mmCIF file of C-alpha atoms and ligand atoms in Angstrom:
data_model
loop_
_atom_site.group_PDB
_atom_site.id
_atom_site.type_symbol
_atom_site.label_atom_id
_atom_site.label_comp_id
_atom_site.label_asym_id
_atom_site.label_seq_id
_atom_site.Cartn_x
_atom_site.Cartn_y
_atom_site.Cartn_z
ATOM 1 C CA MET A 1 112.227 99.144 88.883
ATOM 2 C CA ASP A 2 110.931 99.732 85.368
ATOM 3 C CA PHE A 3 108.198 97.254 84.580
ATOM 4 C CA THR A 4 108.275 98.124 80.899
ATOM 5 C CA GLN A 5 111.837 96.810 80.551
ATOM 6 C CA GLY A 6 112.446 93.107 80.171
ATOM 7 C CA GLU A 7 110.799 90.140 81.780
ATOM 8 C CA HIS A 8 110.695 89.987 85.522
ATOM 9 C CA HIS A 9 110.409 86.689 87.351
ATOM 10 C CA HIS A 10 111.910 87.018 90.785
ATOM 11 C CA VAL A 11 111.273 87.492 94.461
ATOM 12 C CA VAL A 12 112.131 90.603 96.463
ATOM 13 C CA THR A 13 112.613 89.948 100.177
ATOM 14 C CA LEU A 14 110.879 93.088 101.449
ATOM 15 C CA GLY A 15 111.160 92.155 105.109
ATOM 16 C CA THR A 16 112.958 89.176 106.628
ATOM 17 C CA ALA A 17 112.516 89.509 110.408
ATOM 18 C CA GLY A 18 110.045 87.298 112.255
ATOM 19 C CA GLY A 19 108.033 87.928 115.373
ATOM 20 C CA PRO A 20 105.724 90.596 116.817
ATOM 21 C CA ARG A 21 108.406 92.987 118.070
ATOM 22 C CA PHE A 22 109.925 96.369 117.292
ATOM 23 C CA TRP A 23 113.228 94.736 116.474
ATOM 24 C CA ARG A 24 116.440 96.452 117.523
ATOM 25 C CA ASP A 25 118.247 95.799 114.219
ATOM 26 C CA SER A 26 116.349 98.012 111.823
ATOM 27 C CA SER A 27 118.069 96.524 108.770
ATOM 28 C CA ARG A 28 115.471 93.760 108.794
ATOM 29 C CA LYS A 29 111.850 94.859 108.570
ATOM 30 C CA GLY A 30 108.747 92.790 109.309
ATOM 31 C CA ILE A 31 108.043 89.741 107.206
ATOM 32 C CA ALA A 32 106.822 90.464 103.674
ATOM 33 C CA THR A 33 107.759 89.166 100.228
ATOM 34 C CA ALA A 34 107.050 90.421 96.712
ATOM 35 C CA ILE A 35 106.795 87.952 93.839
ATOM 36 C CA VAL A 36 107.491 90.012 90.731
ATOM 37 C CA VAL A 37 106.120 88.566 87.497
ATOM 38 C CA GLU A 38 106.137 90.444 84.197
ATOM 39 C CA ASP A 39 104.524 93.860 84.747
ATOM 40 C CA GLY A 40 103.163 93.348 88.237
ATOM 41 C CA PHE A 41 103.798 91.840 91.612
ATOM 42 C CA TYR A 42 102.078 89.810 94.297
ATOM 43 C CA LEU A 43 102.551 90.387 97.989
ATOM 44 C CA VAL A 44 102.848 87.600 100.566
ATOM 45 C CA ASP A 45 102.277 88.901 104.097
ATOM 46 C CA CYS A 46 102.236 92.515 105.273
ATOM 47 C CA GLY A 47 104.750 92.793 108.095
ATOM 48 C CA HIS A 48 105.835 96.012 109.771
ATOM 49 C CA GLY A 49 107.201 98.493 107.232
ATOM 50 C CA VAL A 50 105.938 96.818 104.056
ATOM 51 C CA GLY A 51 104.842 100.081 102.398
ATOM 52 C CA ARG A 52 108.235 101.722 102.851
ATOM 53 C CA GLN A 53 109.973 98.584 101.645
ATOM 54 C CA LEU A 54 107.869 98.523 98.470
ATOM 55 C CA GLU A 55 108.935 102.114 97.817
ATOM 56 C CA GLN A 56 112.570 101.173 98.436
ATOM 57 C CA ALA A 57 112.241 98.249 96.031
ATOM 58 C CA GLY A 58 110.718 100.430 93.334
ATOM 59 C CA LEU A 59 107.486 98.471 93.382
ATOM 60 C CA PRO A 60 104.525 100.864 93.044
ATOM 61 C CA LEU A 61 101.268 99.788 94.640
ATOM 62 C CA SER A 62 99.627 100.445 91.276
ATOM 63 C CA ALA A 63 101.359 97.257 90.034
ATOM 64 C CA LEU A 64 99.989 95.157 92.919
ATOM 65 C CA LYS A 65 98.029 92.164 91.575
ATOM 66 C CA GLY A 66 97.110 90.436 94.806
ATOM 67 C CA VAL A 67 97.855 90.049 98.506
ATOM 68 C CA PHE A 68 98.243 86.630 100.123
ATOM 69 C CA ILE A 69 98.239 86.323 103.915
ATOM 70 C CA THR A 70 99.770 83.111 105.275
ATOM 71 C CA HIS A 71 98.142 83.361 108.710
ATOM 72 C CA LEU A 72 96.627 85.981 110.947
ATOM 73 C CA HIS A 73 99.484 86.560 113.391
ATOM 74 C CA SER A 74 100.172 90.251 113.909
ATOM 75 C CA ASP A 75 103.740 90.163 112.540
ATOM 76 C CA HIS A 76 102.266 89.077 109.168
ATOM 77 C CA THR A 77 99.273 91.415 109.097
ATOM 78 C CA VAL A 78 100.156 94.547 111.061
ATOM 79 C CA ASP A 79 100.584 96.659 107.929
ATOM 80 C CA LEU A 80 97.583 95.288 106.067
ATOM 81 C CA ASN A 81 95.803 98.360 107.370
ATOM 82 C CA THR A 82 98.413 100.767 106.000
ATOM 83 C CA VAL A 83 98.240 99.079 102.592
ATOM 84 C CA GLY A 84 94.468 99.606 102.694
ATOM 85 C CA LEU A 85 94.511 103.141 104.056
ATOM 86 C CA PHE A 86 97.443 104.619 102.138
ATOM 87 C CA GLY A 87 96.835 102.466 99.081
ATOM 88 C CA LEU A 88 93.761 104.434 98.127
ATOM 89 C CA TYR A 89 96.027 107.214 96.858
ATOM 90 C CA GLU A 90 97.835 104.914 94.432
ATOM 91 C CA LEU A 91 94.979 102.664 93.408
ATOM 92 C CA GLN A 92 92.384 105.205 92.311
ATOM 93 C CA ASP A 93 91.987 103.571 88.901
ATOM 94 C CA ARG A 94 91.374 100.095 90.293
ATOM 95 C CA LEU A 95 87.659 100.432 91.017
ATOM 96 C CA ASP A 96 86.840 98.126 88.099
ATOM 97 C CA HIS A 97 89.387 95.495 89.156
ATOM 98 C CA PRO A 98 90.001 95.694 92.905
ATOM 99 C CA VAL A 99 93.086 94.084 94.420
ATOM 100 C CA PRO A 100 92.193 90.679 95.859
ATOM 101 C CA ILE A 101 93.379 89.900 99.385
ATOM 102 C CA PHE A 102 93.383 86.185 100.199
ATOM 103 C CA GLY A 103 93.917 84.823 103.670
ATOM 104 C CA PRO A 104 92.672 82.420 106.304
ATOM 105 C CA GLY A 105 88.977 82.272 107.092
ATOM 106 C CA ASP A 106 87.335 82.479 110.496
ATOM 107 C CA ARG A 107 88.961 79.985 112.848
ATOM 108 C CA GLY A 108 85.451 79.089 113.947
ATOM 109 C CA VAL A 109 86.401 78.050 117.453
ATOM 110 C CA LEU A 110 88.798 79.348 120.093
ATOM 111 C CA PRO A 111 91.907 77.269 120.807
ATOM 112 C CA ALA A 112 92.048 75.059 123.877
ATOM 113 C CA VAL A 113 93.170 76.852 127.036
ATOM 114 C CA SER A 114 96.822 76.181 127.863
ATOM 115 C CA PRO A 115 97.250 73.422 130.433
ATOM 116 C CA ARG A 116 99.587 75.866 132.200
ATOM 117 C CA ALA A 117 96.710 78.305 132.863
ATOM 118 C CA LYS A 118 96.040 78.971 136.557
ATOM 119 C CA THR A 119 92.798 80.890 135.903
ATOM 120 C CA SER A 120 90.441 80.956 132.941
ATOM 121 C CA PRO A 121 91.674 83.594 130.426
ATOM 122 C CA GLN A 122 88.932 85.782 128.989
ATOM 123 C CA PRO A 123 88.891 86.235 125.183
ATOM 124 C CA ILE A 124 88.921 89.661 123.583
ATOM 125 C CA ALA A 125 85.897 90.516 121.395
ATOM 126 C CA PRO A 126 83.804 87.540 122.585
ATOM 127 C CA GLU A 127 81.069 88.400 120.055
ATOM 128 C CA ASN A 128 83.507 87.753 117.159
ATOM 129 C CA PRO A 129 86.633 86.208 118.712
ATOM 130 C CA THR A 130 88.178 84.512 115.653
ATOM 131 C CA PRO A 131 87.592 86.759 112.605
ATOM 132 C CA GLY A 132 88.970 85.661 109.249
ATOM 133 C CA THR A 133 90.734 87.810 106.675
ATOM 134 C CA ARG A 134 87.616 89.386 105.178
ATOM 135 C CA SER A 135 86.159 90.350 108.546
ATOM 136 C CA MET A 136 89.555 91.555 109.769
ATOM 137 C CA PHE A 137 90.144 93.840 106.792
ATOM 138 C CA ASN A 138 86.633 95.248 106.890
ATOM 139 C CA GLN A 139 86.907 95.877 110.631
ATOM 140 C CA LEU A 140 90.299 97.548 110.183
ATOM 141 C CA MET A 141 88.813 99.955 107.644
ATOM 142 C CA SER A 142 85.734 100.525 109.837
ATOM 143 C CA ALA A 143 88.000 101.501 112.733
ATOM 144 C CA TYR A 144 89.248 104.350 110.519
ATOM 145 C CA ALA A 145 85.750 105.453 109.476
ATOM 146 C CA THR A 146 86.178 109.029 110.752
ATOM 147 C CA ASN A 147 89.253 109.461 108.582
ATOM 148 C CA LEU A 148 87.968 107.524 105.589
ATOM 149 C CA ASN A 149 84.598 109.262 105.509
ATOM 150 C CA ASP A 150 86.353 112.638 105.373
ATOM 151 C CA ARG A 151 88.343 111.399 102.393
ATOM 152 C CA ILE A 152 85.352 109.806 100.704
ATOM 153 C CA ILE A 153 82.825 112.573 101.289
ATOM 154 C CA ASP A 154 84.966 115.719 101.242
ATOM 155 C CA SER A 155 87.935 114.719 99.052
ATOM 156 C CA LEU A 156 85.907 112.343 96.838
ATOM 157 C CA ARG A 157 88.432 109.539 97.251
ATOM 158 C CA PRO A 158 87.398 105.925 96.660
ATOM 159 C CA SER A 159 86.723 103.603 99.573
ATOM 160 C CA PRO A 160 89.374 100.980 100.328
ATOM 161 C CA LEU A 161 86.510 98.501 100.485
ATOM 162 C CA ASP A 162 85.994 99.139 96.747
ATOM 163 C CA LEU A 163 89.708 99.080 95.884
ATOM 164 C CA PHE A 164 90.447 95.853 97.753
ATOM 165 C CA ASN A 165 88.449 92.650 97.839
ATOM 166 C CA ALA A 166 89.353 90.721 100.980
ATOM 167 C CA GLN A 167 88.402 87.071 100.788
ATOM 168 C CA ASP A 168 88.667 84.050 103.047
ATOM 169 C CA ILE A 169 90.444 81.085 101.448
ATOM 170 C CA ASP A 170 88.065 78.146 101.130
ATOM 171 C CA ILE A 171 89.756 74.905 102.143
ATOM 172 C CA PRO A 172 88.323 72.013 100.106
ATOM 173 C CA ALA A 173 85.974 69.962 102.281
ATOM 174 C CA GLU A 174 87.734 66.694 101.389
ATOM 175 C CA VAL A 175 90.887 67.941 103.153
ATOM 176 C CA GLY A 176 89.073 67.412 106.460
ATOM 177 C CA PHE A 177 90.442 70.546 108.147
ATOM 178 C CA HIS A 178 89.304 71.421 111.670
ATOM 179 C CA ALA A 179 91.047 74.220 113.577
ATOM 180 C CA ASN A 180 91.384 72.230 116.817
ATOM 181 C CA ASP A 181 90.808 68.574 115.909
ATOM 182 C CA GLN A 182 92.686 68.316 112.593
ATOM 183 C CA PRO A 183 94.570 71.535 111.742
ATOM 184 C CA VAL A 184 97.184 69.971 109.418
ATOM 185 C CA PRO A 185 95.906 66.880 107.602
ATOM 186 C CA GLN A 186 98.285 65.587 104.942
ATOM 187 C CA MET A 187 96.984 66.921 101.671
ATOM 188 C CA ALA A 188 97.622 67.874 98.081
ATOM 189 C CA PRO A 189 97.993 71.626 97.429
ATOM 190 C CA PHE A 190 94.869 73.340 96.102
ATOM 191 C CA GLU A 191 94.481 76.318 93.790
ATOM 192 C CA VAL A 192 93.734 79.688 95.391
ATOM 193 C CA PHE A 193 94.202 82.107 92.500
ATOM 194 C CA ARG A 194 95.096 82.225 88.825
ATOM 195 C CA ASP A 195 95.648 84.989 86.305
ATOM 196 C CA GLU A 196 97.468 85.263 82.980
ATOM 197 C CA HIS A 197 100.897 85.108 84.688
ATOM 198 C CA VAL A 198 100.660 82.945 87.818
ATOM 199 C CA VAL A 199 98.914 80.019 89.415
ATOM 200 C CA VAL A 200 98.894 80.232 93.203
ATOM 201 C CA THR A 201 98.373 77.082 95.236
ATOM 202 C CA ALA A 202 98.190 76.637 99.001
ATOM 203 C CA THR A 203 98.666 73.946 101.578
ATOM 204 C CA LEU A 204 98.103 73.772 105.326
ATOM 205 C CA VAL A 205 101.158 74.090 107.546
ATOM 206 C CA GLU A 206 101.671 73.494 111.270
ATOM 207 C CA HIS A 207 101.794 76.599 113.445
ATOM 208 C CA PRO A 208 99.637 75.841 116.463
ATOM 209 C CA PRO A 209 97.475 77.080 117.904
ATOM 210 C CA ILE A 210 96.724 79.351 114.960
ATOM 211 C CA ALA A 211 94.747 77.610 112.249
ATOM 212 C CA PRO A 212 94.424 77.593 109.393
ATOM 213 C CA ALA A 213 98.028 78.529 108.546
ATOM 214 C CA PHE A 214 99.008 78.419 104.893
ATOM 215 C CA ALA A 215 102.092 78.097 102.724
ATOM 216 C CA PHE A 216 101.796 79.342 99.136
ATOM 217 C CA ARG A 217 103.395 78.367 95.860
ATOM 218 C CA PHE A 218 103.570 80.589 92.783
ATOM 219 C CA ASP A 219 104.093 78.905 89.417
ATOM 220 C CA THR A 220 104.919 81.057 86.414
ATOM 221 C CA ALA A 221 106.062 80.345 82.860
ATOM 222 C CA GLN A 222 109.664 80.613 84.079
ATOM 223 C CA GLY A 223 109.747 78.882 87.416
ATOM 224 C CA SER A 224 108.244 78.428 90.826
ATOM 225 C CA VAL A 225 108.626 79.626 94.384
ATOM 226 C CA ALA A 226 107.188 78.094 97.552
ATOM 227 C CA ILE A 227 106.844 80.263 100.679
ATOM 228 C CA SER A 228 106.406 78.443 103.975
ATOM 229 C CA GLY A 229 104.642 80.963 106.158
ATOM 230 C CA ASP A 230 105.211 80.129 109.833
ATOM 231 C CA THR A 231 105.421 76.425 110.510
ATOM 232 C CA THR A 232 107.275 73.614 112.106
ATOM 233 C CA TYR A 233 108.578 70.904 109.756
ATOM 234 C CA THR A 234 105.592 69.490 107.889
ATOM 235 C CA PRO A 235 105.365 66.962 105.024
ATOM 236 C CA ASN A 236 102.774 69.257 103.398
ATOM 237 C CA MET A 237 105.552 71.797 102.815
ATOM 238 C CA VAL A 238 107.666 69.119 101.119
ATOM 239 C CA THR A 239 104.755 68.274 98.808
ATOM 240 C CA LEU A 240 104.160 71.955 98.011
ATOM 241 C CA SER A 241 107.865 72.545 97.274
ATOM 242 C CA GLN A 242 108.430 69.638 94.855
ATOM 243 C CA GLY A 243 110.997 70.670 92.255
ATOM 244 C CA ALA A 244 110.580 74.361 93.068
ATOM 245 C CA GLY A 245 113.106 76.855 91.740
ATOM 246 C CA LEU A 246 113.155 78.487 95.170
ATOM 247 C CA VAL A 247 111.895 77.679 98.642
ATOM 248 C CA LEU A 248 111.621 80.608 101.024
ATOM 249 C CA HIS A 249 111.377 79.007 104.431
ATOM 250 C CA GLU A 250 111.060 80.446 107.906
ATOM 251 C CA ALA A 251 113.811 79.653 110.400
ATOM 252 C CA ILE A 252 114.431 80.109 114.080
ATOM 253 C CA ASN A 253 117.553 79.704 116.192
ATOM 254 C CA PHE A 254 116.307 77.612 119.114
ATOM 255 C CA ASP A 255 119.519 78.341 121.067
ATOM 256 C CA PHE A 256 118.434 81.990 121.108
ATOM 257 C CA ILE A 257 114.996 81.073 122.445
ATOM 258 C CA GLU A 258 116.527 78.939 125.192
ATOM 259 C CA GLN A 259 118.858 81.784 126.176
ATOM 260 C CA MET A 260 116.021 84.337 126.108
ATOM 261 C CA TYR A 261 114.006 82.348 128.627
ATOM 262 C CA ALA A 262 116.918 80.827 130.583
ATOM 263 C CA GLY A 263 116.218 80.859 134.306
ATOM 264 C CA LYS A 264 112.589 81.912 133.806
ATOM 265 C CA HIS A 265 110.295 79.279 135.201
ATOM 266 C CA ASP A 266 107.004 81.178 135.251
ATOM 267 C CA GLU A 267 104.211 79.602 133.243
ATOM 268 C CA THR A 268 104.056 82.420 130.655
ATOM 269 C CA SER A 269 107.747 81.955 129.811
ATOM 270 C CA ARG A 270 107.474 78.170 129.624
ATOM 271 C CA ALA A 271 104.359 78.441 127.421
ATOM 272 C CA SER A 272 106.291 80.769 125.081
ATOM 273 C CA VAL A 273 109.157 78.292 124.793
ATOM 274 C CA ASP A 274 106.628 75.489 124.112
ATOM 275 C CA HIS A 275 105.084 77.596 121.352
ATOM 276 C CA HIS A 276 108.384 78.086 119.543
ATOM 277 C CA TYR A 277 109.289 74.395 119.483
ATOM 278 C CA LYS A 278 105.953 73.204 118.144
ATOM 279 C CA SER A 279 105.385 76.106 115.728
ATOM 280 C CA HIS A 280 108.715 77.024 114.087
ATOM 281 C CA THR A 281 111.529 75.396 112.104
ATOM 282 C CA SER A 282 115.254 74.979 112.708
ATOM 283 C CA VAL A 283 117.705 75.569 109.861
ATOM 284 C CA GLN A 284 118.328 71.823 109.772
ATOM 285 C CA ASP A 285 114.631 71.112 109.199
ATOM 286 C CA ALA A 286 114.275 73.869 106.585
ATOM 287 C CA VAL A 287 117.179 72.247 104.733
ATOM 288 C CA ARG A 288 115.421 68.892 105.092
ATOM 289 C CA VAL A 289 112.302 70.310 103.415
ATOM 290 C CA ALA A 290 114.299 71.673 100.475
ATOM 291 C CA ARG A 291 116.311 68.481 100.114
ATOM 292 C CA GLU A 292 113.282 66.161 100.280
ATOM 293 C CA ALA A 293 111.451 68.359 97.770
ATOM 294 C CA GLY A 294 114.358 68.522 95.340
ATOM 295 C CA ALA A 295 114.178 72.309 95.407
ATOM 296 C CA HIS A 296 116.943 74.133 93.554
ATOM 297 C CA ARG A 297 117.435 77.040 95.972
ATOM 298 C CA LEU A 298 116.665 77.577 99.638
ATOM 299 C CA ALA A 299 116.496 81.019 101.211
ATOM 300 C CA LEU A 300 115.670 81.535 104.876
ATOM 301 C CA HIS A 301 113.555 84.425 106.098
ATOM 302 C CA HIS A 302 111.304 85.272 109.069
ATOM 303 C CA LEU A 303 114.590 85.065 110.927
ATOM 304 C CA VAL A 304 114.384 84.835 114.715
ATOM 305 C CA PRO A 305 116.435 86.477 116.043
ATOM 306 C CA GLU A 306 116.835 89.077 113.321
ATOM 307 C CA PHE A 307 120.400 89.991 114.392
ATOM 308 C CA ASP A 308 122.160 86.637 113.906
ATOM 309 C CA SER A 309 124.790 86.875 111.174
ATOM 310 C CA PRO A 310 124.510 84.925 107.907
ATOM 311 C CA GLU A 311 127.411 82.783 109.141
ATOM 312 C CA GLN A 312 125.485 81.876 112.294
ATOM 313 C CA TRP A 313 122.602 80.590 110.149
ATOM 314 C CA THR A 314 124.723 78.938 107.492
ATOM 315 C CA ARG A 315 126.690 76.747 109.917
ATOM 316 C CA PHE A 316 123.558 74.601 110.351
ATOM 317 C CA ALA A 317 122.949 74.216 106.613
ATOM 318 C CA VAL A 318 124.686 70.951 105.839
ATOM 319 C CA ASP A 319 123.541 68.175 103.490
ATOM 320 C CA TYR A 320 122.025 70.460 100.865
ATOM 321 C CA SER A 321 123.342 70.444 97.303
ATOM 322 C CA GLY A 322 121.261 73.395 96.083
ATOM 323 C CA GLU A 323 122.004 77.070 96.504
ATOM 324 C CA PHE A 324 121.572 78.258 100.110
ATOM 325 C CA LEU A 325 120.883 81.914 100.893
ATOM 326 C CA ILE A 326 120.392 84.166 103.912
ATOM 327 C CA PRO A 327 118.927 87.197 102.144
ATOM 328 C CA ASP A 328 119.038 90.756 103.368
ATOM 329 C CA ASP A 329 115.933 92.885 103.056
ATOM 330 C CA LEU A 330 115.353 94.029 99.462
ATOM 331 C CA ASP A 331 117.443 91.234 97.944
ATOM 332 C CA VAL A 332 116.341 89.973 94.539
ATOM 333 C CA ILE A 333 116.253 86.180 94.166
ATOM 334 C CA GLY A 334 115.418 84.330 90.982
ATOM 335 C CA PHE A 335 113.166 81.271 90.989
ATOM 336 C CA SER A 336 113.738 79.804 87.566
ATOM 337 C CA VAL A 337 114.318 76.073 87.420
ATOM 338 C CA PRO A 338 117.716 75.312 85.878
ATOM 339 C CA ASP A 339 117.666 73.258 82.685
ATOM 340 C CA ALA A 340 118.127 69.562 83.347
HETATM 341 ZN ZN1 ZN B 1 105.524 85.153 112.249
HETATM 342 ZN ZN1 ZN B 2 103.049 83.153 113.229
#
């Protein structure tokens, strides 16, 4: 892609598979989306393979304006470390304007233990069991200190901690958020970031037990796109998506989940099935969000399973008058709002 040619206002679906797995169908990589605006792009989530997908899409890291993490599940963050570690070779000139990384802050409290637990599970890293985005990124880079200090001291490379500025998203106090007691209060979206090309707003979505979990909306001079992150149906997503040119919403095929765990009655399997129902969205409910919001296009991503055909997804998409899409990886989707 040549950023000097023409005006770019579109999304590239870098990775469209959901879930923390090495998926069998390699045509869908881990969840990640580029929002391309003018001469740069913004990255939402860093699923498995995001660096290779950016190369495939012709999006050089040197044009990266910001990274936005919807929530701290591993399928959304696993390649945040590769962006940090390999990025230092493409971002050498960014010391005076480091790339901001925005994501959830420290959860502050562990989730309640599952009522299905037979014994008391012991948390990992009890001294810092719920790190937010800033702590996570800094710890990721610290884990590579042997490597990075060679680069910094011997090869005179910059430190990723100077090229990236990882920040926890501050949720306005009046929202009344609490990770366990009130993870998804109904709310108006709030501004997270603004530059000369975009305004990025966020809202809380429902993906228990992880909290906070965000959806983001990008507004540009030419349109708007709302990206759900992982969530069940939530009115906050309808509010965020009002009149959007494009809604990119997660979707799961619950029939697949039922089949995957059919005949398994152990507590771990039942807890996994519980998680999917309370934390993810059917095609029907994704359509409902787009319809209630008056969004002009709906594209589904974070597809679980990743191998269902477009026809298998589309058969559930009734009662929507806008454009409905099941994108492949690396598809380009516009988000302009059609003239009334
Ligand atoms: Zn996910
Ligand atoms: Zn998730």
